[in-house]
PDB file of C-alpha atoms in Angstrom:
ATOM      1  CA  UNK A   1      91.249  12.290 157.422  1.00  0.00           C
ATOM      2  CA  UNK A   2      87.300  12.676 155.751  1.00  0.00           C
ATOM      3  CA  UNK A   3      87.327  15.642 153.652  1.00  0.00           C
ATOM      4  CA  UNK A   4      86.054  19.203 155.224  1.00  0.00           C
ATOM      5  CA  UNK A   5      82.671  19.621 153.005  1.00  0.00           C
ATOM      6  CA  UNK A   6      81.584  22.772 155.347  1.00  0.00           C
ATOM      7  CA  UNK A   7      84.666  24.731 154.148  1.00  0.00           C
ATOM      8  CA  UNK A   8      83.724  25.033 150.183  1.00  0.00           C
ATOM      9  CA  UNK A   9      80.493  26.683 151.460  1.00  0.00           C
ATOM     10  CA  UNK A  10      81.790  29.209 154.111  1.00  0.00           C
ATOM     11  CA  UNK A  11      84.371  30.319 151.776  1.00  0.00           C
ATOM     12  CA  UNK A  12      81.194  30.545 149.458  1.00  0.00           C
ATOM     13  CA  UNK A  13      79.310  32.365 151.913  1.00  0.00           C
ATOM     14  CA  UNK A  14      82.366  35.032 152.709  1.00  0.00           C
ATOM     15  CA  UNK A  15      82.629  35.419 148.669  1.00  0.00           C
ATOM     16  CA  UNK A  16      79.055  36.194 148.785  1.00  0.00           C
ATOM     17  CA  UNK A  17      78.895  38.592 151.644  1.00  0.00           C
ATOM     18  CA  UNK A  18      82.445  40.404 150.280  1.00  0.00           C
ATOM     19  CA  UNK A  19      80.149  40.705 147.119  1.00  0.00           C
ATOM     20  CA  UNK A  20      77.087  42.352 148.767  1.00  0.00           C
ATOM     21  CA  UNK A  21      79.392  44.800 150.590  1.00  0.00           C
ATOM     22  CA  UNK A  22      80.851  45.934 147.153  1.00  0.00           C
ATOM     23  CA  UNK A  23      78.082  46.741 145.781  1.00  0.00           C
ATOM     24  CA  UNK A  24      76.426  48.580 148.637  1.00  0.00           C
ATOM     25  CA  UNK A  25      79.768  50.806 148.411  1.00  0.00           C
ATOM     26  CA  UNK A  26      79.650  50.874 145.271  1.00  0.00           C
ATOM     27  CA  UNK A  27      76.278  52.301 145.096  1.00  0.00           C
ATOM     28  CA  UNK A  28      76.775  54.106 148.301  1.00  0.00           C
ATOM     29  CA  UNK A  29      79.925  56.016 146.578  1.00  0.00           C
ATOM     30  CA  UNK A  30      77.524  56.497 143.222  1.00  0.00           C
ATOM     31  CA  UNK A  31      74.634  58.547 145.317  1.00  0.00           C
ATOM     32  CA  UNK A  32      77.409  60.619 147.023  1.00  0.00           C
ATOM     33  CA  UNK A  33      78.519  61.451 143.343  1.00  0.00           C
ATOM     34  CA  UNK A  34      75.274  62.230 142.295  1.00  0.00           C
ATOM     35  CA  UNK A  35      74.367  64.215 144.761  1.00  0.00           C
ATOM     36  CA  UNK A  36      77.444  66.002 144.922  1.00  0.00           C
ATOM     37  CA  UNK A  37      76.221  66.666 141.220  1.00  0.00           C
ATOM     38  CA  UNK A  38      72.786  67.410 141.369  1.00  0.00           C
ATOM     39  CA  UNK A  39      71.528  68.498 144.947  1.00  0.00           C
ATOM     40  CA  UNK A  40      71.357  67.845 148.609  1.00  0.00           C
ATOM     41  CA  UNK A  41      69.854  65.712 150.983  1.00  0.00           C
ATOM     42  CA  UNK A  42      70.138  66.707 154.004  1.00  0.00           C
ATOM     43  CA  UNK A  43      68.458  70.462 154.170  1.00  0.00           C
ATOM     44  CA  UNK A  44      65.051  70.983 155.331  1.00  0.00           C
ATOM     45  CA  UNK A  45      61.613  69.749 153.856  1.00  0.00           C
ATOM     46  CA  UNK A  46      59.668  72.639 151.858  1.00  0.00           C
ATOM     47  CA  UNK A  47      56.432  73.547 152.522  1.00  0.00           C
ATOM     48  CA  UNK A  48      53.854  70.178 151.528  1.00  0.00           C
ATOM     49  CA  UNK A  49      56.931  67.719 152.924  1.00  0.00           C
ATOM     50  CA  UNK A  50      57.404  65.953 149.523  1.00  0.00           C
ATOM     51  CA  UNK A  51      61.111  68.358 148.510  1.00  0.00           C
ATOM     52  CA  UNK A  52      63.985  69.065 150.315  1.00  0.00           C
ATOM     53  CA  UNK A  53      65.724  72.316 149.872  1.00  0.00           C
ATOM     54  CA  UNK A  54      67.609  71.457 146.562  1.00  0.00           C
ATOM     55  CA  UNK A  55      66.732  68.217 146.573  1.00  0.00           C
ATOM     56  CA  UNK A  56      69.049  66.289 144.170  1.00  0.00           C
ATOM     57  CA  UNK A  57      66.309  63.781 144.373  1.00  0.00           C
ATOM     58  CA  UNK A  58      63.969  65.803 142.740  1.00  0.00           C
ATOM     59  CA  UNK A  59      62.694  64.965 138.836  1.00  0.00           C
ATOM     60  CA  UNK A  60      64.652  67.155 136.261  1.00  0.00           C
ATOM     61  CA  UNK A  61      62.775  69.445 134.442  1.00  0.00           C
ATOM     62  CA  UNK A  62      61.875  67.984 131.068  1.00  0.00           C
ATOM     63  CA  UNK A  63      63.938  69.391 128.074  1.00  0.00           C
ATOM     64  CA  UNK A  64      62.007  70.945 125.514  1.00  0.00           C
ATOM     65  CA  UNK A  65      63.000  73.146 122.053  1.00  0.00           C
ATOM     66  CA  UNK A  66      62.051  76.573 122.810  1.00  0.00           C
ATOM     67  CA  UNK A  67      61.847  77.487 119.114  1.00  0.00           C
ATOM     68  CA  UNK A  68      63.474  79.544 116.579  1.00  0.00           C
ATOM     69  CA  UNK A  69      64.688  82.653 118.461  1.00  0.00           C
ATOM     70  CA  UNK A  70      63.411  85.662 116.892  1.00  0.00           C
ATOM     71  CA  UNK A  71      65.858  87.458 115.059  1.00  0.00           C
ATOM     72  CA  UNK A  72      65.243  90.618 116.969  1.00  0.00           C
ATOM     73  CA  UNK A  73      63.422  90.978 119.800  1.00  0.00           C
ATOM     74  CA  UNK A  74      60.667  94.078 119.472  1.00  0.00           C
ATOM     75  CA  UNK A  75      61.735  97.167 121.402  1.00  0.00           C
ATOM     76  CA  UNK A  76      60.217  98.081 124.822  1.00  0.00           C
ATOM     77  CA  UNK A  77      56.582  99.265 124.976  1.00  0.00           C
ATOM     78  CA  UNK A  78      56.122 102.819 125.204  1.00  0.00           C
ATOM     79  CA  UNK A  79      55.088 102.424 128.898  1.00  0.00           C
ATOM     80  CA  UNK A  80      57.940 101.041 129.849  1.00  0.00           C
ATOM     81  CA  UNK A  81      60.753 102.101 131.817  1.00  0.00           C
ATOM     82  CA  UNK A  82      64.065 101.285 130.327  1.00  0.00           C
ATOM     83  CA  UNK A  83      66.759 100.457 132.305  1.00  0.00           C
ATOM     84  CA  UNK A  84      69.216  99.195 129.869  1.00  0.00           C
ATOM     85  CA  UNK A  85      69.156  99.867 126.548  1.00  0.00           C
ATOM     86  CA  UNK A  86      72.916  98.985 125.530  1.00  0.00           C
ATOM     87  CA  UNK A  87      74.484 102.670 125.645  1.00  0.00           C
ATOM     88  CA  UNK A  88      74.949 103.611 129.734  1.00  0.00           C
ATOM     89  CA  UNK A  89      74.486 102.151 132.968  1.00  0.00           C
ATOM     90  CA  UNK A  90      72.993 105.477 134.494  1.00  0.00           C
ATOM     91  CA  UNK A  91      70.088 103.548 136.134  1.00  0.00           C
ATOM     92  CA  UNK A  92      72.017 101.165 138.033  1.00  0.00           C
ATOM     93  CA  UNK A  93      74.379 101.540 141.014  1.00  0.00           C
ATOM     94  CA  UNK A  94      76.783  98.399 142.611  1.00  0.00           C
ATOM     95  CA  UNK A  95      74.289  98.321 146.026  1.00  0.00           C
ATOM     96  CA  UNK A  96      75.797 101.970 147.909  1.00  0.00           C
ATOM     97  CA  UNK A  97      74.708 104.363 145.653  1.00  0.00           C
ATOM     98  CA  UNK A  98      78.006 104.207 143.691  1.00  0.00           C
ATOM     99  CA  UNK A  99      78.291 103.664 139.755  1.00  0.00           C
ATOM    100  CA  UNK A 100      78.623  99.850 139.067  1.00  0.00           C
ATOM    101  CA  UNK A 101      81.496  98.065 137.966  1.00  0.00           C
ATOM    102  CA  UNK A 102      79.565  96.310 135.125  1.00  0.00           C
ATOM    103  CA  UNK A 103      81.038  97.079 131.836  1.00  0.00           C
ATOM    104  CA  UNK A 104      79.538  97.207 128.669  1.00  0.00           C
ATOM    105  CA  UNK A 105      80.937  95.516 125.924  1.00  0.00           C
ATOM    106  CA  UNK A 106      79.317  95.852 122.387  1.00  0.00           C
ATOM    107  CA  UNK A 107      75.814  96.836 123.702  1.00  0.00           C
ATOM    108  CA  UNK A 108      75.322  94.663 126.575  1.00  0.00           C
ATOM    109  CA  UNK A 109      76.223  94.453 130.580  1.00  0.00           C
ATOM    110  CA  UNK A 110      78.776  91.959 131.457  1.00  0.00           C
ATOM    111  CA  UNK A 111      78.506  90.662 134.826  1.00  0.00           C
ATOM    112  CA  UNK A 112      81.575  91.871 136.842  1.00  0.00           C
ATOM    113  CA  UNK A 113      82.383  92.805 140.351  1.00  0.00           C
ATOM    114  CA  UNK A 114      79.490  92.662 142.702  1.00  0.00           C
ATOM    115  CA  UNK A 115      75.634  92.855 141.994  1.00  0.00           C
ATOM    116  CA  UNK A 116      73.611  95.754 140.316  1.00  0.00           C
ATOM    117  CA  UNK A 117      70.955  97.454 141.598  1.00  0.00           C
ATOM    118  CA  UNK A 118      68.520  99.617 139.855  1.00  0.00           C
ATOM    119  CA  UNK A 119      67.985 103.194 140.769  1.00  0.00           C
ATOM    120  CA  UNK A 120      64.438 102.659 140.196  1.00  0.00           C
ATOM    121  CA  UNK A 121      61.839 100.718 142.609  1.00  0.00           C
ATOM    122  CA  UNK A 122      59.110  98.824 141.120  1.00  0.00           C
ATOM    123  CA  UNK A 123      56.429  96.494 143.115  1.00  0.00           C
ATOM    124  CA  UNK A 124      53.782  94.391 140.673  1.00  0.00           C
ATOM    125  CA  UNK A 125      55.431  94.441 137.489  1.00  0.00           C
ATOM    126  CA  UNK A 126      56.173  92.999 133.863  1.00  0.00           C
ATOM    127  CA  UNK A 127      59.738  92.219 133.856  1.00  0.00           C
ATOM    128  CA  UNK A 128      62.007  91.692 130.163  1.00  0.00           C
ATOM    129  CA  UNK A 129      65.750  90.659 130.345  1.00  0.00           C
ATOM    130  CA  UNK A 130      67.699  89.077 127.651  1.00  0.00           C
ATOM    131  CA  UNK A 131      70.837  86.935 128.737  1.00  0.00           C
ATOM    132  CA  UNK A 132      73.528  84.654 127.250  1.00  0.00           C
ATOM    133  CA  UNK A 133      75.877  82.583 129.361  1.00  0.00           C
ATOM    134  CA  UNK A 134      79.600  82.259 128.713  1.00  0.00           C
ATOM    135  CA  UNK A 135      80.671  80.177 125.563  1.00  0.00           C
ATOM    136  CA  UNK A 136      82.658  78.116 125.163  1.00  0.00           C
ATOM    137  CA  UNK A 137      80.860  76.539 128.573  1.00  0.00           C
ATOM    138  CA  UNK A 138      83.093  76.456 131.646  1.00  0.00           C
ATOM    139  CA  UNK A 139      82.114  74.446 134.836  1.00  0.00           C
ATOM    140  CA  UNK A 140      79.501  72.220 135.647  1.00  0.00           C
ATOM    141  CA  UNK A 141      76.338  72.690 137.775  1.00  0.00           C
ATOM    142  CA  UNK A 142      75.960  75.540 139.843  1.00  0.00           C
ATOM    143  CA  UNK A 143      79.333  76.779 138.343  1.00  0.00           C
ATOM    144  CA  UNK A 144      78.033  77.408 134.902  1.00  0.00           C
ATOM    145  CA  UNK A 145      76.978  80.501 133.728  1.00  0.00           C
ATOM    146  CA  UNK A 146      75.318  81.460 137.160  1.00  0.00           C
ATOM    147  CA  UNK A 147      73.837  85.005 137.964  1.00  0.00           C
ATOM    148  CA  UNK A 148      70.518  85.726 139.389  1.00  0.00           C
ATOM    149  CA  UNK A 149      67.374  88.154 138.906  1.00  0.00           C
ATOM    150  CA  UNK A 150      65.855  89.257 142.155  1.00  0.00           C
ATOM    151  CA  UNK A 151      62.677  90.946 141.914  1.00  0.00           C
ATOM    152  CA  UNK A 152      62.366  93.747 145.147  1.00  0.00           C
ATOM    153  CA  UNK A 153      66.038  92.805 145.503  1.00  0.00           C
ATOM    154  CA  UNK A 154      64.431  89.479 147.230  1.00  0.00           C
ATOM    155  CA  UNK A 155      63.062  87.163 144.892  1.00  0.00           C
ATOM    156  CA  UNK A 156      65.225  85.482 142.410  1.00  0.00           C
ATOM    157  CA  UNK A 157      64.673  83.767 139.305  1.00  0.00           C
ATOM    158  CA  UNK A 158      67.763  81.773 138.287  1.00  0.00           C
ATOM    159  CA  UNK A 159      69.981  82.431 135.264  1.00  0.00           C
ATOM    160  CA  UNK A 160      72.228  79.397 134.600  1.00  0.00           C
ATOM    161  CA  UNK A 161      73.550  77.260 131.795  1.00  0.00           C
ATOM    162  CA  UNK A 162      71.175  74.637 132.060  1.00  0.00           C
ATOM    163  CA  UNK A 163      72.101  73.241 128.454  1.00  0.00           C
ATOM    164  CA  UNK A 164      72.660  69.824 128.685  1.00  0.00           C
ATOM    165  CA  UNK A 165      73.914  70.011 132.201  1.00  0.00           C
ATOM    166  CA  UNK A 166      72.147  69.206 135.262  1.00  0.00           C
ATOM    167  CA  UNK A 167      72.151  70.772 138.945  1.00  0.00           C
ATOM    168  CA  UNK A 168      69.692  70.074 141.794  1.00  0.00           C
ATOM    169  CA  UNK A 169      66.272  71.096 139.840  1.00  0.00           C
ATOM    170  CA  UNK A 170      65.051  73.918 142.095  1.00  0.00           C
ATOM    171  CA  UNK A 171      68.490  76.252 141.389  1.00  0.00           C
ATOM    172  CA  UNK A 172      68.596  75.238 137.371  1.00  0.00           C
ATOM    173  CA  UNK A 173      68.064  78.103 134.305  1.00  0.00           C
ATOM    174  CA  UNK A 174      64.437  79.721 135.672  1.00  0.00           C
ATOM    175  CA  UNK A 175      63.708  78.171 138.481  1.00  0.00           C
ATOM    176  CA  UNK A 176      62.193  80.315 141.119  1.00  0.00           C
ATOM    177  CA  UNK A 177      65.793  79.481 143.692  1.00  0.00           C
ATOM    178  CA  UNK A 178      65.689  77.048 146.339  1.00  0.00           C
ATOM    179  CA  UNK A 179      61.587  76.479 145.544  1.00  0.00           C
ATOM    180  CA  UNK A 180      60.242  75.902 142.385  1.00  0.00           C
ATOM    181  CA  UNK A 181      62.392  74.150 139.239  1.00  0.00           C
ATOM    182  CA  UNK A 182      60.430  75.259 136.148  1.00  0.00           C
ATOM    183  CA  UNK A 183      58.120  72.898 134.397  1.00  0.00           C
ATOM    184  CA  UNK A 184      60.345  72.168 131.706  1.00  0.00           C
ATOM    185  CA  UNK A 185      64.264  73.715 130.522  1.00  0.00           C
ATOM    186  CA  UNK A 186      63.789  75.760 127.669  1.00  0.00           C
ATOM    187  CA  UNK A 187      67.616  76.197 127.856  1.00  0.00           C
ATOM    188  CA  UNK A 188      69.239  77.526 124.843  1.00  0.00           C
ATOM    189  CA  UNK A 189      73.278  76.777 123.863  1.00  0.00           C
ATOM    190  CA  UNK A 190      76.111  79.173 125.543  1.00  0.00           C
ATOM    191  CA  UNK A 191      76.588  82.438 124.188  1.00  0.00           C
ATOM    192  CA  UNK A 192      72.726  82.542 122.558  1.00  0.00           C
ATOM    193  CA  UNK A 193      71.019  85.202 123.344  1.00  0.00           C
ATOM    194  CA  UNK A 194      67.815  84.059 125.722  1.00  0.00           C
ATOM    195  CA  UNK A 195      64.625  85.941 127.181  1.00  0.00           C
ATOM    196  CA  UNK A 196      63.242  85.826 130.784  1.00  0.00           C
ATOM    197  CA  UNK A 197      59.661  87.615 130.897  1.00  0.00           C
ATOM    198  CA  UNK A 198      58.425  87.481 134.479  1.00  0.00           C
ATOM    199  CA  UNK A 199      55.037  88.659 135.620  1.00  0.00           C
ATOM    200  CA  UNK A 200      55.255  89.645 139.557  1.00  0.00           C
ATOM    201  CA  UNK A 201      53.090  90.120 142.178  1.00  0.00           C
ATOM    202  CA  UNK A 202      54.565  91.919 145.181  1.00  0.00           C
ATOM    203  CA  UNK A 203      53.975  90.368 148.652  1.00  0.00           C
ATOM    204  CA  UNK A 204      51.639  92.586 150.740  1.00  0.00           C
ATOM    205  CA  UNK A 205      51.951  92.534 154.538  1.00  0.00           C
ATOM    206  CA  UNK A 206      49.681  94.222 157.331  1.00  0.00           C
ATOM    207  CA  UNK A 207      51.343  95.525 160.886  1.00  0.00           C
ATOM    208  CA  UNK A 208      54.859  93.812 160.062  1.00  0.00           C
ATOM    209  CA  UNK A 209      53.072  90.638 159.218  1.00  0.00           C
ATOM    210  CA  UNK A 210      52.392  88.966 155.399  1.00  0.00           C
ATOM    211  CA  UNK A 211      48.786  89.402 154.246  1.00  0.00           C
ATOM    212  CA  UNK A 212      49.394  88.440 150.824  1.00  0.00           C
ATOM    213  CA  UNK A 213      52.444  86.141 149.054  1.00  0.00           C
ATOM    214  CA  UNK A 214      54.309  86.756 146.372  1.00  0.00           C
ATOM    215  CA  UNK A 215      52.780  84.908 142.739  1.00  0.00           C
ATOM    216  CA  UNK A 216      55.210  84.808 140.072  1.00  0.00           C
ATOM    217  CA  UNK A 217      54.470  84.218 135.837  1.00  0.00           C
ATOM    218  CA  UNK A 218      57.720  83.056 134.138  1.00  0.00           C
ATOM    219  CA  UNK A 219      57.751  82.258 130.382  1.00  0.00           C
ATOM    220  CA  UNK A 220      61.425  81.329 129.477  1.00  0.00           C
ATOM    221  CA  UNK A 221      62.627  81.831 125.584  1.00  0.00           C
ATOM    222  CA  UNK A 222      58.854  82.555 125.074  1.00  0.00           C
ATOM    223  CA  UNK A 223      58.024  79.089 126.942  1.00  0.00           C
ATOM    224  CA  UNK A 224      55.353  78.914 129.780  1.00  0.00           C
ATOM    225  CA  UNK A 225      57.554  77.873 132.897  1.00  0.00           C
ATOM    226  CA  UNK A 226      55.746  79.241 135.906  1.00  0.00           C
ATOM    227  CA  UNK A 227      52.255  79.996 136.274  1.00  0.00           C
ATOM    228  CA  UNK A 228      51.576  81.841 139.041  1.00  0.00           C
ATOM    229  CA  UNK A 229      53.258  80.005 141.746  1.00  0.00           C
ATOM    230  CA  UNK A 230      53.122  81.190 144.736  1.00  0.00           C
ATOM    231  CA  UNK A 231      56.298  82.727 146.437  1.00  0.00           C
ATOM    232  CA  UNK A 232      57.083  81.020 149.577  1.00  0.00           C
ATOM    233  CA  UNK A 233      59.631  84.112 150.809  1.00  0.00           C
ATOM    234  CA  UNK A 234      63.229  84.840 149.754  1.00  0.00           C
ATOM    235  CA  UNK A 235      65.037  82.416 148.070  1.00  0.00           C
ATOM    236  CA  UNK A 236      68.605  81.425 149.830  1.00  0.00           C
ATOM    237  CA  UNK A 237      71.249  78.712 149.529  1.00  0.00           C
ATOM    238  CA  UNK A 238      70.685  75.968 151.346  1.00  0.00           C
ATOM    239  CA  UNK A 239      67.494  77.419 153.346  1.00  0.00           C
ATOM    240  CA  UNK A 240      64.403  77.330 154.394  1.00  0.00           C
ATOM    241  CA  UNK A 241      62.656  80.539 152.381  1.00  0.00           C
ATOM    242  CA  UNK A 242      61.122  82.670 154.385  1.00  0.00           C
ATOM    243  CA  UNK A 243      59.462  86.268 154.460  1.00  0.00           C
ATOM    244  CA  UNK A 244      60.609  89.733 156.294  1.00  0.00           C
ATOM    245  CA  UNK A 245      58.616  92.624 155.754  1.00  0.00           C
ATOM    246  CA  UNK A 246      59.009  95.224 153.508  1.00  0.00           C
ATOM    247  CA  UNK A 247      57.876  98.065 151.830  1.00  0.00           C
ATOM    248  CA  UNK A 248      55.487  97.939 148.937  1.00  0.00           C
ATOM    249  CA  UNK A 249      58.450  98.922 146.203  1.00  0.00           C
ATOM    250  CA  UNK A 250      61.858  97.531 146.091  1.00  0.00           C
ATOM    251  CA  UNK A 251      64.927  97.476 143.212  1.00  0.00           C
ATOM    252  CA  UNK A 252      65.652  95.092 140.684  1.00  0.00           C
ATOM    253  CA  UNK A 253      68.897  93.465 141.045  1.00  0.00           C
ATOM    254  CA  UNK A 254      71.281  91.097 138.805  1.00  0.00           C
ATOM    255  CA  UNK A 255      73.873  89.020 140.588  1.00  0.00           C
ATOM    256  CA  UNK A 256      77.317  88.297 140.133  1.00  0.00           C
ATOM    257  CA  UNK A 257      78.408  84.899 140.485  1.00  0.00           C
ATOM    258  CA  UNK A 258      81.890  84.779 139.129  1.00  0.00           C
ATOM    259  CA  UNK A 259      80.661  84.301 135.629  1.00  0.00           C
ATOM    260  CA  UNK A 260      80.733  86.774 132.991  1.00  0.00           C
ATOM    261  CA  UNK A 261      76.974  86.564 131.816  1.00  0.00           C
ATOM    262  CA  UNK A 262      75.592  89.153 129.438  1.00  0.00           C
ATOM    263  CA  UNK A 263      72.673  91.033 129.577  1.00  0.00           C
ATOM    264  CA  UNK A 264      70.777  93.255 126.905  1.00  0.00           C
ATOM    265  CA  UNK A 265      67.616  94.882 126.890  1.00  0.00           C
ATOM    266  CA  UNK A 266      66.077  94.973 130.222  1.00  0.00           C
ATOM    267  CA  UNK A 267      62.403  96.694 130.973  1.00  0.00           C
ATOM    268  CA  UNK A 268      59.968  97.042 132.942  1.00  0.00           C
ATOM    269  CA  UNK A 269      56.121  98.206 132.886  1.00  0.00           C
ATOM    270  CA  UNK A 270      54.530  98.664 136.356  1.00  0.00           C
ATOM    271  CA  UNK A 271      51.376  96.945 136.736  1.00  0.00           C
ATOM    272  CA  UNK A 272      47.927  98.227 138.492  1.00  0.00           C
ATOM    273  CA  UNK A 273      44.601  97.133 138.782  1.00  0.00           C
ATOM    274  CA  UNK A 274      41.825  97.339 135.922  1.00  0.00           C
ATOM    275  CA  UNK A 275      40.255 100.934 136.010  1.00  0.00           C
ATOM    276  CA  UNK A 276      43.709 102.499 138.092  1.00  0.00           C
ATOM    277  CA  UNK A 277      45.146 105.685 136.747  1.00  0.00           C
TER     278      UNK A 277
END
């Protein structure tokens, strides 16, 4: 019987195609993990077409050093209006009118059962919050350290522990949610004390219908993050953002995630035109 040459190559060719498949799985199951880790792929195109809704594919923010924090932030301009100041919660209520649940705990607000809202209404203002996220660090992603800052009760900023841990780049520490990741994370370690200054610009709308967008400023732990980018509605999970009218004034608001985030020192200063009373 002659020798069966064709059989060293087809087992060859099997070995080969058994090989391929591998590593397509393989590399299949290593974008599920990553995405599972960072983001999504399958939610809807912002505005411009190039970024999905928390688009895992999206660059991650550069990490930068944000400095020496100062070793006390100043106190709130005299024009401000103070709406915690470490002793009481009296300008806050949990979203019915009813004092929050919050607690304080040596001078600051520890996040804890449901969201609070402030008493007072603000539309374009300057906006100062110190926060710290939980340490030791617990969780990774989206459940580390999260809580929220909505301007008009609508438009959030994200607080997260973004310190050395990644999440899809539009929902990381200052990123205007489910839009904008900030230019670069000027994320400081768990449990140090960080600042959020935000510069807003209400929306404006005409006969139920938007005239003007929202613009937002951001400069995290001092750091330029946002410069006036333009608001593209209300920021949801896994959505499209979109606007609803409103009324020219609206709360501020800090969310509770399930984390037990502190906050300190939190002000505001209403902002009008150049030669307004």
């Amino acid at each position: 019987m002659g020798i069966d040459t064709g059989r060293p190559k087809r087992y060859a060719a099997r070995l080969a195609v058994a090989l391929a498949l591998g590593l397509v799985c393989l590399g299949f199951a290593d974008a599920l993990l990553a995405e599972r880790r960072a983001g999504y792929s399958d939610l809807p195109f912002l505005p411009g077409g190039r970024w999905r809704v928390h688009d895992g594919a999206r660059p991650q923010p550069r990490t930068v050093d944000p400095g020496a924090p100062a070793a006390e932030s100043r106190r709130a301009p005299s024009d401000a209006v103070v709406l915690f100041d470490g002793s009481n919660t009296e300008r806050w209520h949990r979203g019915d009118g009813q004092p929050t649940r919050w607690r304080i705990v040596d001078g600051s607000l520890v996040a804890l059962g449901g969201g609070m809202v402030s008493r007072d209404e603000f539309g374009d203002a300057q906006i100062h919050i110190e926060f710290a996220t939980p340490d030791p660090a617990r969780g990774t992603g989206q459940d580390r350290g999260n809580s929220g800052v909505f301007m008009m009760g609508r438009y959030e900023v994200q607080v997260l522990d973004s310190y050395r841990s990644e999440t899809y780049p539009d929902g990381q520490a200052a990123a205007i949610y489910g839009q904008y990741p900030p230019l670069v994370n000027a994320s400081r370690p768990p449990g140090q004390w960080q600042t959020l200054d935000i510069i807003f610009e209400a929306p404006r709308f005409a006969d139920g219908r938007l005239e003007r967008p929202a613009y937002m400023t951001v400069f995290h732990n001092g750091v330029l993050v946002h410069h006036r980018a333009e608001v593209l509605g209300t920021g949801t999970h896994r959505a499209l953002p979109r606007y609803e009218p409103h009324g020219p004034r609206g709360p501020l608001v800090l969310q509770d995630h399930g984390d037990p985030v502190r906050y300190r020192k939190i002000w505001v200063r209403e902002l009008k035109g150049y030669d307004e009373p």
